[in-house]
Amino acid sequence: MSEILARVEHRDDIALIVVDNPPVNALSQAVREGLNRAVVEIAADESVKGAVLVCAGRTFIAGADIKEFGKGPLEPSLPDTIATMETLQKPIVAALHGTALGGGLEVALGCHYRVIDRGGQVGLPEVTLGIIPGAGGTQRLPRLTGIEQAIELITSGKRIGAEKALAFGIADKVVDGDLTAAAIAFLKEKLSAGEAVVPVSARPVGKVDQTRIGEQIAKVTKKARGQLSPVKAAESVANTATLSFADGMARERAIFEELVASDQSKALRYAFFAERAVSKVPGLEDAEAKEVRTVGIVGAGTMGSGIAVAFADAGMRVIMSEMSGEAADAGRDRIDRIYADQVQRGRLTEDMTAERQMRITIAVGLEALAGADLVVEAVFEDLDVKKDLFARLDGILAPGAVLATNTSYLDIDAIAAATSRPDSVCGMHFFSPANVMKLLEVVRAAKTDDRTVKTALDLARRIGKVAVLSGVCDGFIGNRIWAAWRKQAEFLVEDGAYPEDIDAAVTAFGFPMGPFAVYDLSGLDIAWAQRKRHAATRDPAARYVEIPDRICELGRFGRKTGAGWYDYSGGGAPAPDPSIRQMIEAHRDEKGIVPQHFTAEDIQRRMRATMVNEGANILAEKIAHRPLDVDMVMLFGYGYPRWRGGPMFEADLVGLPQILEDVREMCAAGGHGFAPSPLLVELAESGKSFADWAEDK
Ligand code: T1G
C-alpha cells in the first residue's frame, strides 16, 4: 500500500481534511483512500461537528490521475469515495483555490458547501480527454446550476472563475485572504444557524425544458464534428430530467466506462501529455536560456503585427522596426485593428487593449532594435533581402542577442551564414494569425547552439504557444506535410473528385475546413506567383495540375476577390461553382483523364496516408525528432482533429500495414513522385509502430 495522501487535523471542534499530492493534487488511489479514511474517522469522532476539505500547494484537486487511466479499477473508486462523503451527517465545506477540475470539482460537489478563493477556477474538462465526468459530475452539477447551464459547462470543458461559480450556484461564497480560516468561519456560521445537512444528490433538479435540451444536444453534436464525448456528456446531463439520482449515476458510469476504453479517449490523453512533452526536448535539459526582456520585430506587416501582439499580450515589451514612417503608421493601424477586433468579440476591454498597445513601439530603421535580447524578422520572403537584413542586424545587436527568422520555407543556414553569429540564429515560424494560432515551429539550423534553441522554446512557452522543434527543410514539418497533401488533393480533382467532395470528406474527418476552402481563405495569388517563379526549374516529367493557374488567370484569388475554387457572391459560405466544375471537366478531357468515383472514405484514407508517409520521411531525416512532434504540429497548426491524436498516433492505432497498403494503392494509381517512406515500410514489415520506434531510439 502506498502512503496515504490525505490527513486529518483538528481545529477545536472542526476537522480539517488536508489533501497533499503535488504538483496538482491529482486523485490517485492514495488520495481516494485517504479521503475515505478521513470521513470514517470524522464520522466516528463525536468531538467533531463539521469538516473543511482543503488542499496543500498551488491548487485544489485538479482531477483524477490521468496516468492511472486504463490500468483497471483501483479501490476505492471515486464515485464510492464521494458517496461515502455524502453519507456523513456532519457538514463538509470544500475550500477551493487554484483549479478545481474534473474529479476535483466532483469531490467538491460531494461536499455540502463550497467556498472559493477569489482567484480560483472550477471546471469539468473531462470531454477534452474523450470521457465524461465519471464521479457524479453530470448528475450533481445540474442540481446546482440547472440542466441548461450544466450542459454548457460540461460539454465545453471550460473553466469559470469564482464570481461566475457563485452566480451559477456552484460556490456558496467567494472569499479573500486566508482560505482555510474563511472556510472554517463559513462552516461555523452554518453550524450555529443549525441548517440541515443536505447532500447535493438529494436536491431537486430545477425547471426542465425538453425542447431546449433537444436543441442544445443538436448544437453540441454539430460542434463536436465527430468527437463523441461532448454529445455523450450532454445526454448524461439530460438524464437528470427523467431518471432518479441512482439510475442517472449508473448511466453516467456506463458511458464513462465505454468512453475511457475508446480510441478517441486514448488519443486525447496522448494529446494532453504530448502537448506538455513537446517543449521538453531530449538533450536540452542542461541548456541555459538567455533571459529575454525586450523583443524586437523587423517588419510590421500582417505577420509582424500579429507576432507583436502575441508578445504584448504576454506582458512583454516589443520594439518594431519598419523602413518608413508610412509603413510604421500602417503597422500601427494593423495592430489597432487586431485589438479593436478583440474588443468587438468581447475578449478584451478597452482598458486592457490600451495597456497592451502601449507595450509596442514602432520605429523607423533598425537602430531602434539595438537593445533587444531577441529579434524576430518578419519581412518579405526573399533570401537576398533576409541575408542583407541579418548582416545588418548582426552589426547592430549586442553580442549574444538571438536572431530569429519567421521564414516559412527559406534556407535558414544560408541566412545564418550572413552573420558573424550563426550559433545565435534560428527560425521562429509563427502561423497566421500569429496572435491566435498556438503553434510555433522553432527551427534549428546547422550551427544553432543549444542556448539559442532553449531561448526560443522558453520564450514560446511564455507567450502561451505550443513550440515544436524542427530541422531545416523546405516547409519545415507542417508546410511540408501540408504541401504533400495539397498535391494529392489536386491529383484527386484531376482524377475525378470535385473540390466540394474533398472538402466535405475532410471536414467529416474532423478538420474545421477542407483544403480548398482554406486556399480560398488565404488567397491563391501568392502561391501562383511562386509557381510562376519556379516554372523554369520545374521537372517537366513531374505531374503538374494546371487548374489552380487557370483559376488565377480569371482573377479569382479566393474569398477576397469574391471567387476562387468556390463562389462567394452570396456573401457567406463557399458555394460550389458550376463554371469551375466545367473547367475541371474540360481540363480532364484535354488530358484524356477518365474520371473515377472517390468516396469520402477513399479521400480520407489518401489524406491520412499522405500525411503519415511524409511524417515518416520527416522523422527518418531527423527534421522532427519524435512522432509526437509531428502530431503536435498537425494538431495546433492545421486543425488535425485532436480526438484522433495526430497522424502518427492515429497511424499506430489503425496499424502501419494498413497505412502502407493505402500508400501503395496511391502509388499504383499513378503515384507521381509519391513513394512509400522507407521508415514506414521498415516498421510496417517488422510489426512495429511509430511509438515503438520512438522508444527504441
Ligand atoms: N493527472 C496526472 N498528471 C497531471 C494531471 C492529472 N489530472 N494534471 C496535471 N498533471 C501533471 C502534468 O502532466 C504536469 O506534469 C504537471 O502535472 C503540471 O501540470 C473521474 C476521470 C491543473 C490546470 O483534465 O488542466 O477527473 O509535465 O504543466 O500549467 O470525472 O495541468 O510536470 O511531468 O499542466 O499549472 C480532469 C488536467 C481529469 C486537469 C495545471 N482534470 N490538468 O496547469 O501545470 S479526468 C484535468 C490541467 C477526471 C473524473 C475524471 C493542468 C492544470 P509534468 P501543468 P499548469
PDB file of N, CA and C in Angstrom, residues 498-500 554 556 562-569 574-584:
ATOM      1  N   TYR A 498     -14.467  16.418 -56.938  1.00  0.00           N
ATOM      2  CA  TYR A 498     -14.632  17.868 -57.031  1.00  0.00           C
ATOM      3  C   TYR A 498     -14.160  18.494 -55.722  1.00  0.00           C
ATOM      4  N   PRO A 499     -13.750  19.775 -55.762  1.00  0.00           N
ATOM      5  CA  PRO A 499     -13.251  20.406 -54.532  1.00  0.00           C
ATOM      6  C   PRO A 499     -14.228  20.231 -53.360  1.00  0.00           C
ATOM      7  N   GLU A 500     -15.523  20.370 -53.683  1.00  0.00           N
ATOM      8  CA  GLU A 500     -16.509  20.269 -52.579  1.00  0.00           C
ATOM      9  C   GLU A 500     -16.577  18.856 -52.017  1.00  0.00           C
ATOM     10  N   LEU A 554      -8.272  33.869 -64.192  1.00  0.00           N
ATOM     11  CA  LEU A 554      -9.589  34.521 -64.259  1.00  0.00           C
ATOM     12  C   LEU A 554      -9.723  35.633 -63.220  1.00  0.00           C
ATOM     13  N   ARG A 556      -9.602  35.122 -60.116  1.00  0.00           N
ATOM     14  CA  ARG A 556     -10.280  34.551 -58.934  1.00  0.00           C
ATOM     15  C   ARG A 556      -9.202  34.176 -57.920  1.00  0.00           C
ATOM     16  N   GLY A 562     -14.029  37.554 -54.037  1.00  0.00           N
ATOM     17  CA  GLY A 562     -15.414  37.079 -54.205  1.00  0.00           C
ATOM     18  C   GLY A 562     -15.519  35.727 -54.888  1.00  0.00           C
ATOM     19  N   ALA A 563     -14.384  35.195 -55.369  1.00  0.00           N
ATOM     20  CA  ALA A 563     -14.413  33.888 -56.033  1.00  0.00           C
ATOM     21  C   ALA A 563     -13.017  33.283 -56.071  1.00  0.00           C
ATOM     22  N   GLY A 564     -12.977  31.969 -56.069  1.00  0.00           N
ATOM     23  CA  GLY A 564     -11.721  31.230 -56.166  1.00  0.00           C
ATOM     24  C   GLY A 564     -12.117  29.838 -56.601  1.00  0.00           C
ATOM     25  N   TRP A 565     -11.774  28.834 -55.817  1.00  0.00           N
ATOM     26  CA  TRP A 565     -12.278  27.492 -56.084  1.00  0.00           C
ATOM     27  C   TRP A 565     -13.801  27.480 -55.922  1.00  0.00           C
ATOM     28  N   TYR A 566     -14.267  28.359 -55.057  1.00  0.00           N
ATOM     29  CA  TYR A 566     -15.707  28.486 -54.810  1.00  0.00           C
ATOM     30  C   TYR A 566     -16.178  29.883 -55.196  1.00  0.00           C
ATOM     31  N   ASP A 567     -17.502  30.027 -55.142  1.00  0.00           N
ATOM     32  CA  ASP A 567     -18.125  31.318 -55.396  1.00  0.00           C
ATOM     33  C   ASP A 567     -18.583  31.904 -54.055  1.00  0.00           C
ATOM     34  N   TYR A 568     -18.298  33.195 -53.846  1.00  0.00           N
ATOM     35  CA  TYR A 568     -18.696  33.828 -52.583  1.00  0.00           C
ATOM     36  C   TYR A 568     -19.660  34.973 -52.817  1.00  0.00           C
ATOM     37  N   SER A 569     -20.271  35.004 -54.028  1.00  0.00           N
ATOM     38  CA  SER A 569     -21.120  36.162 -54.320  1.00  0.00           C
ATOM     39  C   SER A 569     -22.314  36.220 -53.385  1.00  0.00           C
ATOM     40  N   PRO A 574     -18.658  29.115 -48.671  1.00  0.00           N
ATOM     41  CA  PRO A 574     -18.204  28.790 -50.026  1.00  0.00           C
ATOM     42  C   PRO A 574     -19.288  28.006 -50.776  1.00  0.00           C
ATOM     43  N   ALA A 575     -19.653  28.495 -51.977  1.00  0.00           N
ATOM     44  CA  ALA A 575     -20.673  27.774 -52.765  1.00  0.00           C
ATOM     45  C   ALA A 575     -20.003  27.133 -53.971  1.00  0.00           C
ATOM     46  N   PRO A 576     -20.231  25.834 -54.223  1.00  0.00           N
ATOM     47  CA  PRO A 576     -19.679  25.202 -55.418  1.00  0.00           C
ATOM     48  C   PRO A 576     -20.105  25.986 -56.658  1.00  0.00           C
ATOM     49  N   ASP A 577     -19.182  26.120 -57.591  1.00  0.00           N
ATOM     50  CA  ASP A 577     -19.432  26.982 -58.736  1.00  0.00           C
ATOM     51  C   ASP A 577     -19.498  26.126 -60.009  1.00  0.00           C
ATOM     52  N   PRO A 578     -20.640  26.154 -60.719  1.00  0.00           N
ATOM     53  CA  PRO A 578     -20.757  25.309 -61.927  1.00  0.00           C
ATOM     54  C   PRO A 578     -19.675  25.614 -62.962  1.00  0.00           C
ATOM     55  N   SER A 579     -19.230  26.874 -63.024  1.00  0.00           N
ATOM     56  CA  SER A 579     -18.229  27.192 -64.053  1.00  0.00           C
ATOM     57  C   SER A 579     -16.879  26.541 -63.706  1.00  0.00           C
ATOM     58  N   ILE A 580     -16.592  26.388 -62.441  1.00  0.00           N
ATOM     59  CA  ILE A 580     -15.348  25.712 -62.033  1.00  0.00           C
ATOM     60  C   ILE A 580     -15.467  24.215 -62.332  1.00  0.00           C
ATOM     61  N   ARG A 581     -16.635  23.692 -62.100  1.00  0.00           N
ATOM     62  CA  ARG A 581     -16.895  22.287 -62.416  1.00  0.00           C
ATOM     63  C   ARG A 581     -16.634  22.032 -63.916  1.00  0.00           C
ATOM     64  N   GLN A 582     -17.185  22.927 -64.731  1.00  0.00           N
ATOM     65  CA  GLN A 582     -16.987  22.778 -66.186  1.00  0.00           C
ATOM     66  C   GLN A 582     -15.517  22.869 -66.547  1.00  0.00           C
ATOM     67  N   MET A 583     -14.843  23.806 -65.919  1.00  0.00           N
ATOM     68  CA  MET A 583     -13.417  23.984 -66.205  1.00  0.00           C
ATOM     69  C   MET A 583     -12.642  22.703 -65.851  1.00  0.00           C
ATOM     70  N   ILE A 584     -12.963  22.131 -64.706  1.00  0.00           N
ATOM     71  CA  ILE A 584     -12.284  20.910 -64.271  1.00  0.00           C
ATOM     72  C   ILE A 584     -12.558  19.782 -65.267  1.00  0.00           C
TER      73      ILE A 584
END
